[in-house]
Amino acid sequence: MDHSSHIRLAASELTPEFLEGATIYGPGDENIGSVSHVHGVGTDTIVVIDVGGFLGIGAKPVAVRVADLDFMRDENGQIHAVTPWTKDQLKAMPEHQD
């Protein structure tokens, strides 16, 4: 997927309403997870990504700063993010506990 024409989200859109459920793509443009939930709003937001698993079963939740992801909206209005981390790198992070 070519993300160059996608519109980056404004800081005011970095809220659970927009981010929850967003697909996360890795450096090779592979689908590596999705946002399960969000803590906070704005640039200090923590995003919990469910990595791996199948249909939400067996996925590992990891927490990252929203500033470490590039959230955008595609031509169909779907919100997603791109990260420089691979699925294996995210899986190696500590598991997030609510």
PDB file of N, CA and C in Angstrom:
ATOM      1  N   MET A   1       0.846  -1.169   0.000  1.00  0.00           N
ATOM      2  CA  MET A   1       0.000   0.000   0.000  1.00  0.00           C
ATOM      3  C   MET A   1       0.899   1.242   0.000  1.00  0.00           C
ATOM      4  N   ASP A   2       0.589   2.165  -0.854  1.00  0.00           N
ATOM      5  CA  ASP A   2       1.340   3.411  -0.923  1.00  0.00           C
ATOM      6  C   ASP A   2       0.703   4.409   0.043  1.00  0.00           C
ATOM      7  N   HIS A   3       1.412   4.734   1.112  1.00  0.00           N
ATOM      8  CA  HIS A   3       0.878   5.636   2.130  1.00  0.00           C
ATOM      9  C   HIS A   3       1.163   7.108   1.829  1.00  0.00           C
ATOM     10  N   SER A   4       1.894   7.387   0.767  1.00  0.00           N
ATOM     11  CA  SER A   4       2.324   8.761   0.507  1.00  0.00           C
ATOM     12  C   SER A   4       1.165   9.724   0.253  1.00  0.00           C
ATOM     13  N   SER A   5       0.047   9.230  -0.234  1.00  0.00           N
ATOM     14  CA  SER A   5      -1.093  10.120  -0.503  1.00  0.00           C
ATOM     15  C   SER A   5      -2.099  10.140   0.645  1.00  0.00           C
ATOM     16  N   HIS A   6      -1.840   9.384   1.696  1.00  0.00           N
ATOM     17  CA  HIS A   6      -2.768   9.346   2.826  1.00  0.00           C
ATOM     18  C   HIS A   6      -2.584  10.572   3.706  1.00  0.00           C
ATOM     19  N   ILE A   7      -3.664  11.012   4.303  1.00  0.00           N
ATOM     20  CA  ILE A   7      -3.662  12.233   5.110  1.00  0.00           C
ATOM     21  C   ILE A   7      -3.339  11.890   6.552  1.00  0.00           C
ATOM     22  N   ARG A   8      -2.296  12.543   7.094  1.00  0.00           N
ATOM     23  CA  ARG A   8      -1.904  12.318   8.489  1.00  0.00           C
ATOM     24  C   ARG A   8      -2.967  12.880   9.411  1.00  0.00           C
ATOM     25  N   LEU A   9      -3.206  12.182  10.525  1.00  0.00           N
ATOM     26  CA  LEU A   9      -4.190  12.664  11.488  1.00  0.00           C
ATOM     27  C   LEU A   9      -3.641  13.869  12.235  1.00  0.00           C
ATOM     28  N   ALA A  10      -4.513  14.812  12.529  1.00  0.00           N
ATOM     29  CA  ALA A  10      -4.150  15.978  13.341  1.00  0.00           C
ATOM     30  C   ALA A  10      -4.068  15.554  14.796  1.00  0.00           C
ATOM     31  N   ALA A  11      -3.346  16.307  15.599  1.00  0.00           N
ATOM     32  CA  ALA A  11      -3.218  16.000  17.028  1.00  0.00           C
ATOM     33  C   ALA A  11      -4.588  15.886  17.694  1.00  0.00           C
ATOM     34  N   SER A  12      -5.542  16.683  17.243  1.00  0.00           N
ATOM     35  CA  SER A  12      -6.890  16.647  17.830  1.00  0.00           C
ATOM     36  C   SER A  12      -7.632  15.348  17.516  1.00  0.00           C
ATOM     37  N   GLU A  13      -7.149  14.577  16.543  1.00  0.00           N
ATOM     38  CA  GLU A  13      -7.779  13.313  16.174  1.00  0.00           C
ATOM     39  C   GLU A  13      -7.135  12.109  16.870  1.00  0.00           C
ATOM     40  N   LEU A  14      -6.107  12.329  17.669  1.00  0.00           N
ATOM     41  CA  LEU A  14      -5.419  11.238  18.357  1.00  0.00           C
ATOM     42  C   LEU A  14      -6.174  10.870  19.629  1.00  0.00           C
ATOM     43  N   THR A  15      -7.403  10.417  19.432  1.00  0.00           N
ATOM     44  CA  THR A  15      -8.310  10.067  20.527  1.00  0.00           C
ATOM     45  C   THR A  15      -8.793   8.632  20.329  1.00  0.00           C
ATOM     46  N   PRO A  16      -9.309   8.017  21.400  1.00  0.00           N
ATOM     47  CA  PRO A  16      -9.828   6.652  21.256  1.00  0.00           C
ATOM     48  C   PRO A  16     -10.864   6.514  20.146  1.00  0.00           C
ATOM     49  N   GLU A  17     -11.697   7.516  19.993  1.00  0.00           N
ATOM     50  CA  GLU A  17     -12.744   7.481  18.963  1.00  0.00           C
ATOM     51  C   GLU A  17     -12.170   7.198  17.577  1.00  0.00           C
ATOM     52  N   PHE A  18     -11.029   7.791  17.269  1.00  0.00           N
ATOM     53  CA  PHE A  18     -10.409   7.623  15.955  1.00  0.00           C
ATOM     54  C   PHE A  18      -9.437   6.442  15.904  1.00  0.00           C
ATOM     55  N   LEU A  19      -8.711   6.179  17.000  1.00  0.00           N
ATOM     56  CA  LEU A  19      -7.597   5.238  16.952  1.00  0.00           C
ATOM     57  C   LEU A  19      -7.966   3.786  17.224  1.00  0.00           C
ATOM     58  N   GLU A  20      -8.964   3.541  18.072  1.00  0.00           N
ATOM     59  CA  GLU A  20      -9.292   2.156  18.418  1.00  0.00           C
ATOM     60  C   GLU A  20      -9.750   1.384  17.187  1.00  0.00           C
ATOM     61  N   GLY A  21      -9.154   0.220  17.000  1.00  0.00           N
ATOM     62  CA  GLY A  21      -9.471  -0.627  15.856  1.00  0.00           C
ATOM     63  C   GLY A  21      -8.590  -0.383  14.645  1.00  0.00           C
ATOM     64  N   ALA A  22      -7.762   0.666  14.679  1.00  0.00           N
ATOM     65  CA  ALA A  22      -6.905   0.977  13.538  1.00  0.00           C
ATOM     66  C   ALA A  22      -5.898  -0.144  13.299  1.00  0.00           C
ATOM     67  N   THR A  23      -5.683  -0.478  12.042  1.00  0.00           N
ATOM     68  CA  THR A  23      -4.701  -1.477  11.661  1.00  0.00           C
ATOM     69  C   THR A  23      -3.307  -0.864  11.742  1.00  0.00           C
ATOM     70  N   ILE A  24      -2.340  -1.662  12.196  1.00  0.00           N
ATOM     71  CA  ILE A  24      -0.950  -1.226  12.278  1.00  0.00           C
ATOM     72  C   ILE A  24      -0.146  -1.990  11.233  1.00  0.00           C
ATOM     73  N   TYR A  25       0.593  -1.253  10.403  1.00  0.00           N
ATOM     74  CA  TYR A  25       1.428  -1.841   9.361  1.00  0.00           C
ATOM     75  C   TYR A  25       2.896  -1.672   9.727  1.00  0.00           C
ATOM     76  N   GLY A  26       3.679  -2.721   9.468  1.00  0.00           N
ATOM     77  CA  GLY A  26       5.114  -2.696   9.750  1.00  0.00           C
ATOM     78  C   GLY A  26       5.911  -2.109   8.606  1.00  0.00           C
ATOM     79  N   PRO A  27       7.248  -2.140   8.731  1.00  0.00           N
ATOM     80  CA  PRO A  27       8.118  -1.523   7.732  1.00  0.00           C
ATOM     81  C   PRO A  27       8.013  -2.164   6.350  1.00  0.00           C
ATOM     82  N   GLY A  28       7.627  -3.421   6.281  1.00  0.00           N
ATOM     83  CA  GLY A  28       7.430  -4.084   4.991  1.00  0.00           C
ATOM     84  C   GLY A  28       5.995  -4.006   4.520  1.00  0.00           C
ATOM     85  N   ASP A  29       5.215  -3.132   5.136  1.00  0.00           N
ATOM     86  CA  ASP A  29       3.809  -2.908   4.830  1.00  0.00           C
ATOM     87  C   ASP A  29       2.934  -4.112   5.165  1.00  0.00           C
ATOM     88  N   GLU A  30       3.428  -4.979   6.075  1.00  0.00           N
ATOM     89  CA  GLU A  30       2.631  -6.117   6.495  1.00  0.00           C
ATOM     90  C   GLU A  30       1.740  -5.718   7.670  1.00  0.00           C
ATOM     91  N   ASN A  31       0.583  -6.313   7.742  1.00  0.00           N
ATOM     92  CA  ASN A  31      -0.350  -6.077   8.840  1.00  0.00           C
ATOM     93  C   ASN A  31       0.216  -6.784  10.066  1.00  0.00           C
ATOM     94  N   ILE A  32       0.571  -6.009  11.100  1.00  0.00           N
ATOM     95  CA  ILE A  32       1.194  -6.618  12.275  1.00  0.00           C
ATOM     96  C   ILE A  32       0.319  -6.548  13.521  1.00  0.00           C
ATOM     97  N   GLY A  33      -0.831  -5.911  13.435  1.00  0.00           N
ATOM     98  CA  GLY A  33      -1.709  -5.844  14.591  1.00  0.00           C
ATOM     99  C   GLY A  33      -2.747  -4.756  14.437  1.00  0.00           C
ATOM    100  N   SER A  34      -3.425  -4.486  15.556  1.00  0.00           N
ATOM    101  CA  SER A  34      -4.434  -3.431  15.553  1.00  0.00           C
ATOM    102  C   SER A  34      -4.493  -2.793  16.937  1.00  0.00           C
ATOM    103  N   VAL A  35      -5.010  -1.588  16.987  1.00  0.00           N
ATOM    104  CA  VAL A  35      -5.139  -0.856  18.246  1.00  0.00           C
ATOM    105  C   VAL A  35      -6.331  -1.427  19.013  1.00  0.00           C
ATOM    106  N   SER A  36      -6.052  -1.949  20.210  1.00  0.00           N
ATOM    107  CA  SER A  36      -7.150  -2.490  21.014  1.00  0.00           C
ATOM    108  C   SER A  36      -7.769  -1.414  21.891  1.00  0.00           C
ATOM    109  N   HIS A  37      -6.930  -0.563  22.475  1.00  0.00           N
ATOM    110  CA  HIS A  37      -7.451   0.556  23.244  1.00  0.00           C
ATOM    111  C   HIS A  37      -6.381   1.617  23.428  1.00  0.00           C
ATOM    112  N   VAL A  38      -6.802   2.735  24.000  1.00  0.00           N
ATOM    113  CA  VAL A  38      -5.968   3.929  24.076  1.00  0.00           C
ATOM    114  C   VAL A  38      -6.035   4.492  25.489  1.00  0.00           C
ATOM    115  N   HIS A  39      -4.895   4.977  25.971  1.00  0.00           N
ATOM    116  CA  HIS A  39      -4.830   5.658  27.270  1.00  0.00           C
ATOM    117  C   HIS A  39      -4.402   7.104  27.017  1.00  0.00           C
ATOM    118  N   GLY A  40      -5.282   8.055  27.331  1.00  0.00           N
ATOM    119  CA  GLY A  40      -4.962   9.469  27.159  1.00  0.00           C
ATOM    120  C   GLY A  40      -5.436  10.013  25.834  1.00  0.00           C
ATOM    121  N   VAL A  41      -5.091  11.275  25.594  1.00  0.00           N
ATOM    122  CA  VAL A  41      -5.415  11.951  24.334  1.00  0.00           C
ATOM    123  C   VAL A  41      -4.243  12.832  23.929  1.00  0.00           C
ATOM    124  N   GLY A  42      -4.194  13.179  22.652  1.00  0.00           N
ATOM    125  CA  GLY A  42      -3.137  14.047  22.152  1.00  0.00           C
ATOM    126  C   GLY A  42      -1.807  13.326  22.014  1.00  0.00           C
ATOM    127  N   THR A  43      -0.724  14.094  21.989  1.00  0.00           N
ATOM    128  CA  THR A  43       0.594  13.534  21.720  1.00  0.00           C
ATOM    129  C   THR A  43       1.165  12.703  22.858  1.00  0.00           C
ATOM    130  N   ASP A  44       0.584  12.779  24.068  1.00  0.00           N
ATOM    131  CA  ASP A  44       1.043  11.962  25.193  1.00  0.00           C
ATOM    132  C   ASP A  44       0.287  10.638  25.296  1.00  0.00           C
ATOM    133  N   THR A  45      -0.529  10.336  24.320  1.00  0.00           N
ATOM    134  CA  THR A  45      -1.354   9.143  24.318  1.00  0.00           C
ATOM    135  C   THR A  45      -0.511   7.876  24.261  1.00  0.00           C
ATOM    136  N   ILE A  46      -0.953   6.856  24.980  1.00  0.00           N
ATOM    137  CA  ILE A  46      -0.372   5.519  24.894  1.00  0.00           C
ATOM    138  C   ILE A  46      -1.378   4.650  24.142  1.00  0.00           C
ATOM    139  N   VAL A  47      -0.885   3.963  23.124  1.00  0.00           N
ATOM    140  CA  VAL A  47      -1.709   3.103  22.292  1.00  0.00           C
ATOM    141  C   VAL A  47      -1.354   1.654  22.613  1.00  0.00           C
ATOM    142  N   VAL A  48      -2.352   0.837  22.876  1.00  0.00           N
ATOM    143  CA  VAL A  48      -2.123  -0.588  23.122  1.00  0.00           C
ATOM    144  C   VAL A  48      -2.442  -1.333  21.832  1.00  0.00           C
ATOM    145  N   ILE A  49      -1.421  -2.027  21.320  1.00  0.00           N
ATOM    146  CA  ILE A  49      -1.535  -2.760  20.064  1.00  0.00           C
ATOM    147  C   ILE A  49      -1.600  -4.248  20.376  1.00  0.00           C
ATOM    148  N   ASP A  50      -2.588  -4.923  19.810  1.00  0.00           N
ATOM    149  CA  ASP A  50      -2.645  -6.383  19.879  1.00  0.00           C
ATOM    150  C   ASP A  50      -1.828  -6.914  18.708  1.00  0.00           C
ATOM    151  N   VAL A  51      -0.721  -7.592  19.043  1.00  0.00           N
ATOM    152  CA  VAL A  51       0.208  -8.078  18.019  1.00  0.00           C
ATOM    153  C   VAL A  51       0.078  -9.587  17.885  1.00  0.00           C
ATOM    154  N   GLY A  52       0.031 -10.048  16.651  1.00  0.00           N
ATOM    155  CA  GLY A  52      -0.040 -11.487  16.400  1.00  0.00           C
ATOM    156  C   GLY A  52      -1.416 -12.033  16.671  1.00  0.00           C
ATOM    157  N   GLY A  53      -1.469 -13.317  16.850  1.00  0.00           N
ATOM    158  CA  GLY A  53      -2.748 -13.957  17.101  1.00  0.00           C
ATOM    159  C   GLY A  53      -3.569 -14.066  15.832  1.00  0.00           C
ATOM    160  N   PHE A  54      -4.767 -14.586  15.986  1.00  0.00           N
ATOM    161  CA  PHE A  54      -5.687 -14.736  14.869  1.00  0.00           C
ATOM    162  C   PHE A  54      -7.072 -14.364  15.357  1.00  0.00           C
ATOM    163  N   LEU A  55      -7.656 -13.352  14.731  1.00  0.00           N
ATOM    164  CA  LEU A  55      -8.979 -12.855  15.112  1.00  0.00           C
ATOM    165  C   LEU A  55      -9.037 -12.483  16.591  1.00  0.00           C
ATOM    166  N   GLY A  56      -7.931 -11.922  17.089  1.00  0.00           N
ATOM    167  CA  GLY A  56      -7.871 -11.469  18.468  1.00  0.00           C
ATOM    168  C   GLY A  56      -7.512 -12.542  19.472  1.00  0.00           C
ATOM    169  N   ILE A  57      -7.428 -13.793  19.043  1.00  0.00           N
ATOM    170  CA  ILE A  57      -7.087 -14.893  19.948  1.00  0.00           C
ATOM    171  C   ILE A  57      -5.584 -15.116  19.913  1.00  0.00           C
ATOM    172  N   GLY A  58      -4.968 -15.098  21.085  1.00  0.00           N
ATOM    173  CA  GLY A  58      -3.529 -15.319  21.174  1.00  0.00           C
ATOM    174  C   GLY A  58      -2.688 -14.091  20.890  1.00  0.00           C
ATOM    175  N   ALA A  59      -3.312 -12.944  20.762  1.00  0.00           N
ATOM    176  CA  ALA A  59      -2.563 -11.720  20.501  1.00  0.00           C
ATOM    177  C   ALA A  59      -1.915 -11.217  21.789  1.00  0.00           C
ATOM    178  N   LYS A  60      -0.763 -10.576  21.652  1.00  0.00           N
ATOM    179  CA  LYS A  60      -0.051 -10.010  22.793  1.00  0.00           C
ATOM    180  C   LYS A  60      -0.245  -8.494  22.789  1.00  0.00           C
ATOM    181  N   PRO A  61      -0.790  -7.916  23.869  1.00  0.00           N
ATOM    182  CA  PRO A  61      -0.935  -6.461  23.929  1.00  0.00           C
ATOM    183  C   PRO A  61       0.379  -5.798  24.344  1.00  0.00           C
ATOM    184  N   VAL A  62       0.809  -4.819  23.560  1.00  0.00           N
ATOM    185  CA  VAL A  62       1.992  -4.033  23.898  1.00  0.00           C
ATOM    186  C   VAL A  62       1.634  -2.554  23.820  1.00  0.00           C
ATOM    187  N   ALA A  63       2.251  -1.758  24.675  1.00  0.00           N
ATOM    188  CA  ALA A  63       1.952  -0.326  24.734  1.00  0.00           C
ATOM    189  C   ALA A  63       3.082   0.470  24.094  1.00  0.00           C
ATOM    190  N   VAL A  64       2.711   1.415  23.229  1.00  0.00           N
ATOM    191  CA  VAL A  64       3.664   2.321  22.603  1.00  0.00           C
ATOM    192  C   VAL A  64       3.090   3.734  22.624  1.00  0.00           C
ATOM    193  N   ARG A  65       3.973   4.696  22.535  1.00  0.00           N
ATOM    194  CA  ARG A  65       3.526   6.091  22.483  1.00  0.00           C
ATOM    195  C   ARG A  65       2.931   6.387  21.106  1.00  0.00           C
ATOM    196  N   VAL A  66       1.871   7.145  21.075  1.00  0.00           N
ATOM    197  CA  VAL A  66       1.249   7.492  19.803  1.00  0.00           C
ATOM    198  C   VAL A  66       2.236   8.249  18.913  1.00  0.00           C
ATOM    199  N   ALA A  67       3.165   8.983  19.522  1.00  0.00           N
ATOM    200  CA  ALA A  67       4.163   9.732  18.756  1.00  0.00           C
ATOM    201  C   ALA A  67       5.119   8.811  18.002  1.00  0.00           C
ATOM    202  N   ASP A  68       5.180   7.529  18.390  1.00  0.00           N
ATOM    203  CA  ASP A  68       6.056   6.571  17.719  1.00  0.00           C
ATOM    204  C   ASP A  68       5.384   5.880  16.543  1.00  0.00           C
ATOM    205  N   LEU A  69       4.152   6.253  16.270  1.00  0.00           N
ATOM    206  CA  LEU A  69       3.397   5.700  15.150  1.00  0.00           C
ATOM    207  C   LEU A  69       2.987   6.834  14.225  1.00  0.00           C
ATOM    208  N   ASP A  70       2.794   6.523  12.968  1.00  0.00           N
ATOM    209  CA  ASP A  70       2.372   7.522  11.987  1.00  0.00           C
ATOM    210  C   ASP A  70       0.935   7.186  11.581  1.00  0.00           C
ATOM    211  N   PHE A  71      -0.036   7.821  12.275  1.00  0.00           N
ATOM    212  CA  PHE A  71      -1.447   7.562  11.995  1.00  0.00           C
ATOM    213  C   PHE A  71      -1.909   8.400  10.815  1.00  0.00           C
ATOM    214  N   MET A  72      -2.719   7.766   9.947  1.00  0.00           N
ATOM    215  CA  MET A  72      -3.206   8.440   8.743  1.00  0.00           C
ATOM    216  C   MET A  72      -4.542   7.857   8.316  1.00  0.00           C
ATOM    217  N   ARG A  73      -5.171   8.561   7.403  1.00  0.00           N
ATOM    218  CA  ARG A  73      -6.466   8.150   6.847  1.00  0.00           C
ATOM    219  C   ARG A  73      -6.264   7.903   5.358  1.00  0.00           C
ATOM    220  N   ASP A  74      -6.737   6.742   4.875  1.00  0.00           N
ATOM    221  CA  ASP A  74      -6.578   6.443   3.455  1.00  0.00           C
ATOM    222  C   ASP A  74      -7.697   7.088   2.634  1.00  0.00           C
ATOM    223  N   GLU A  75      -7.688   6.829   1.345  1.00  0.00           N
ATOM    224  CA  GLU A  75      -8.663   7.449   0.434  1.00  0.00           C
ATOM    225  C   GLU A  75     -10.101   7.009   0.721  1.00  0.00           C
ATOM    226  N   ASN A  76     -10.271   5.912   1.449  1.00  0.00           N
ATOM    227  CA  ASN A  76     -11.608   5.437   1.827  1.00  0.00           C
ATOM    228  C   ASN A  76     -12.023   5.894   3.219  1.00  0.00           C
ATOM    229  N   GLY A  77     -11.170   6.679   3.874  1.00  0.00           N
ATOM    230  CA  GLY A  77     -11.471   7.180   5.203  1.00  0.00           C
ATOM    231  C   GLY A  77     -11.049   6.247   6.334  1.00  0.00           C
ATOM    232  N   GLN A  78     -10.444   5.107   5.991  1.00  0.00           N
ATOM    233  CA  GLN A  78     -10.001   4.146   7.001  1.00  0.00           C
ATOM    234  C   GLN A  78      -8.725   4.641   7.679  1.00  0.00           C
ATOM    235  N   ILE A  79      -8.708   4.587   9.009  1.00  0.00           N
ATOM    236  CA  ILE A  79      -7.540   5.032   9.767  1.00  0.00           C
ATOM    237  C   ILE A  79      -6.632   3.836  10.035  1.00  0.00           C
ATOM    238  N   HIS A  80      -5.350   4.058   9.832  1.00  0.00           N
ATOM    239  CA  HIS A  80      -4.339   3.043  10.075  1.00  0.00           C
ATOM    240  C   HIS A  80      -3.054   3.749  10.485  1.00  0.00           C
ATOM    241  N   ALA A  81      -2.057   2.974  10.876  1.00  0.00           N
ATOM    242  CA  ALA A  81      -0.776   3.559  11.261  1.00  0.00           C
ATOM    243  C   ALA A  81       0.356   2.723  10.691  1.00  0.00           C
ATOM    244  N   VAL A  82       1.497   3.378  10.536  1.00  0.00           N
ATOM    245  CA  VAL A  82       2.712   2.719  10.078  1.00  0.00           C
ATOM    246  C   VAL A  82       3.745   2.846  11.189  1.00  0.00           C
ATOM    247  N   THR A  83       4.474   1.771  11.436  1.00  0.00           N
ATOM    248  CA  THR A  83       5.513   1.767  12.449  1.00  0.00           C
ATOM    249  C   THR A  83       6.812   1.235  11.855  1.00  0.00           C
ATOM    250  N   PRO A  84       7.942   1.687  12.366  1.00  0.00           N
ATOM    251  CA  PRO A  84       9.221   1.132  11.901  1.00  0.00           C
ATOM    252  C   PRO A  84       9.527  -0.224  12.534  1.00  0.00           C
ATOM    253  N   TRP A  85       8.747  -0.631  13.561  1.00  0.00           N
ATOM    254  CA  TRP A  85       8.980  -1.900  14.241  1.00  0.00           C
ATOM    255  C   TRP A  85       8.377  -3.060  13.459  1.00  0.00           C
ATOM    256  N   THR A  86       9.041  -4.184  13.499  1.00  0.00           N
ATOM    257  CA  THR A  86       8.505  -5.404  12.906  1.00  0.00           C
ATOM    258  C   THR A  86       7.587  -6.085  13.916  1.00  0.00           C
ATOM    259  N   LYS A  87       6.857  -7.077  13.460  1.00  0.00           N
ATOM    260  CA  LYS A  87       5.994  -7.850  14.353  1.00  0.00           C
ATOM    261  C   LYS A  87       6.836  -8.499  15.453  1.00  0.00           C
ATOM    262  N   ASP A  88       7.997  -9.048  15.095  1.00  0.00           N
ATOM    263  CA  ASP A  88       8.857  -9.690  16.087  1.00  0.00           C
ATOM    264  C   ASP A  88       9.372  -8.696  17.120  1.00  0.00           C
ATOM    265  N   GLN A  89       9.706  -7.481  16.685  1.00  0.00           N
ATOM    266  CA  GLN A  89      10.173  -6.461  17.632  1.00  0.00           C
ATOM    267  C   GLN A  89       9.065  -6.068  18.605  1.00  0.00           C
ATOM    268  N   LEU A  90       7.852  -5.926  18.110  1.00  0.00           N
ATOM    269  CA  LEU A  90       6.739  -5.594  18.992  1.00  0.00           C
ATOM    270  C   LEU A  90       6.441  -6.748  19.945  1.00  0.00           C
ATOM    271  N   LYS A  91       6.483  -7.979  19.439  1.00  0.00           N
ATOM    272  CA  LYS A  91       6.237  -9.141  20.305  1.00  0.00           C
ATOM    273  C   LYS A  91       7.287  -9.257  21.405  1.00  0.00           C
ATOM    274  N   ALA A  92       8.496  -8.740  21.168  1.00  0.00           N
ATOM    275  CA  ALA A  92       9.572  -8.806  22.160  1.00  0.00           C
ATOM    276  C   ALA A  92       9.407  -7.752  23.267  1.00  0.00           C
ATOM    277  N   MET A  93       8.510  -6.799  23.067  1.00  0.00           N
ATOM    278  CA  MET A  93       8.262  -5.761  24.086  1.00  0.00           C
ATOM    279  C   MET A  93       7.498  -6.381  25.256  1.00  0.00           C
ATOM    280  N   PRO A  94       7.587  -5.724  26.422  1.00  0.00           N
ATOM    281  CA  PRO A  94       6.833  -6.228  27.582  1.00  0.00           C
ATOM    282  C   PRO A  94       5.334  -6.225  27.306  1.00  0.00           C
ATOM    283  N   GLU A  95       4.665  -7.244  27.822  1.00  0.00           N
ATOM    284  CA  GLU A  95       3.210  -7.317  27.665  1.00  0.00           C
ATOM    285  C   GLU A  95       2.549  -6.228  28.498  1.00  0.00           C
ATOM    286  N   HIS A  96       1.599  -5.541  27.889  1.00  0.00           N
ATOM    287  CA  HIS A  96       0.869  -4.472  28.591  1.00  0.00           C
ATOM    288  C   HIS A  96      -0.180  -5.081  29.504  1.00  0.00           C
ATOM    289  N   GLN A  97      -0.222  -4.597  30.735  1.00  0.00           N
ATOM    290  CA  GLN A  97      -1.233  -5.007  31.712  1.00  0.00           C
ATOM    291  C   GLN A  97      -2.046  -3.794  32.105  1.00  0.00           C
ATOM    292  N   ASP A  98      -3.370  -3.880  31.967  1.00  0.00           N
ATOM    293  CA  ASP A  98      -4.226  -2.752  32.384  1.00  0.00           C
ATOM    294  C   ASP A  98      -4.395  -2.740  33.872  1.00  0.00           C
TER     295      ASP A  98
END
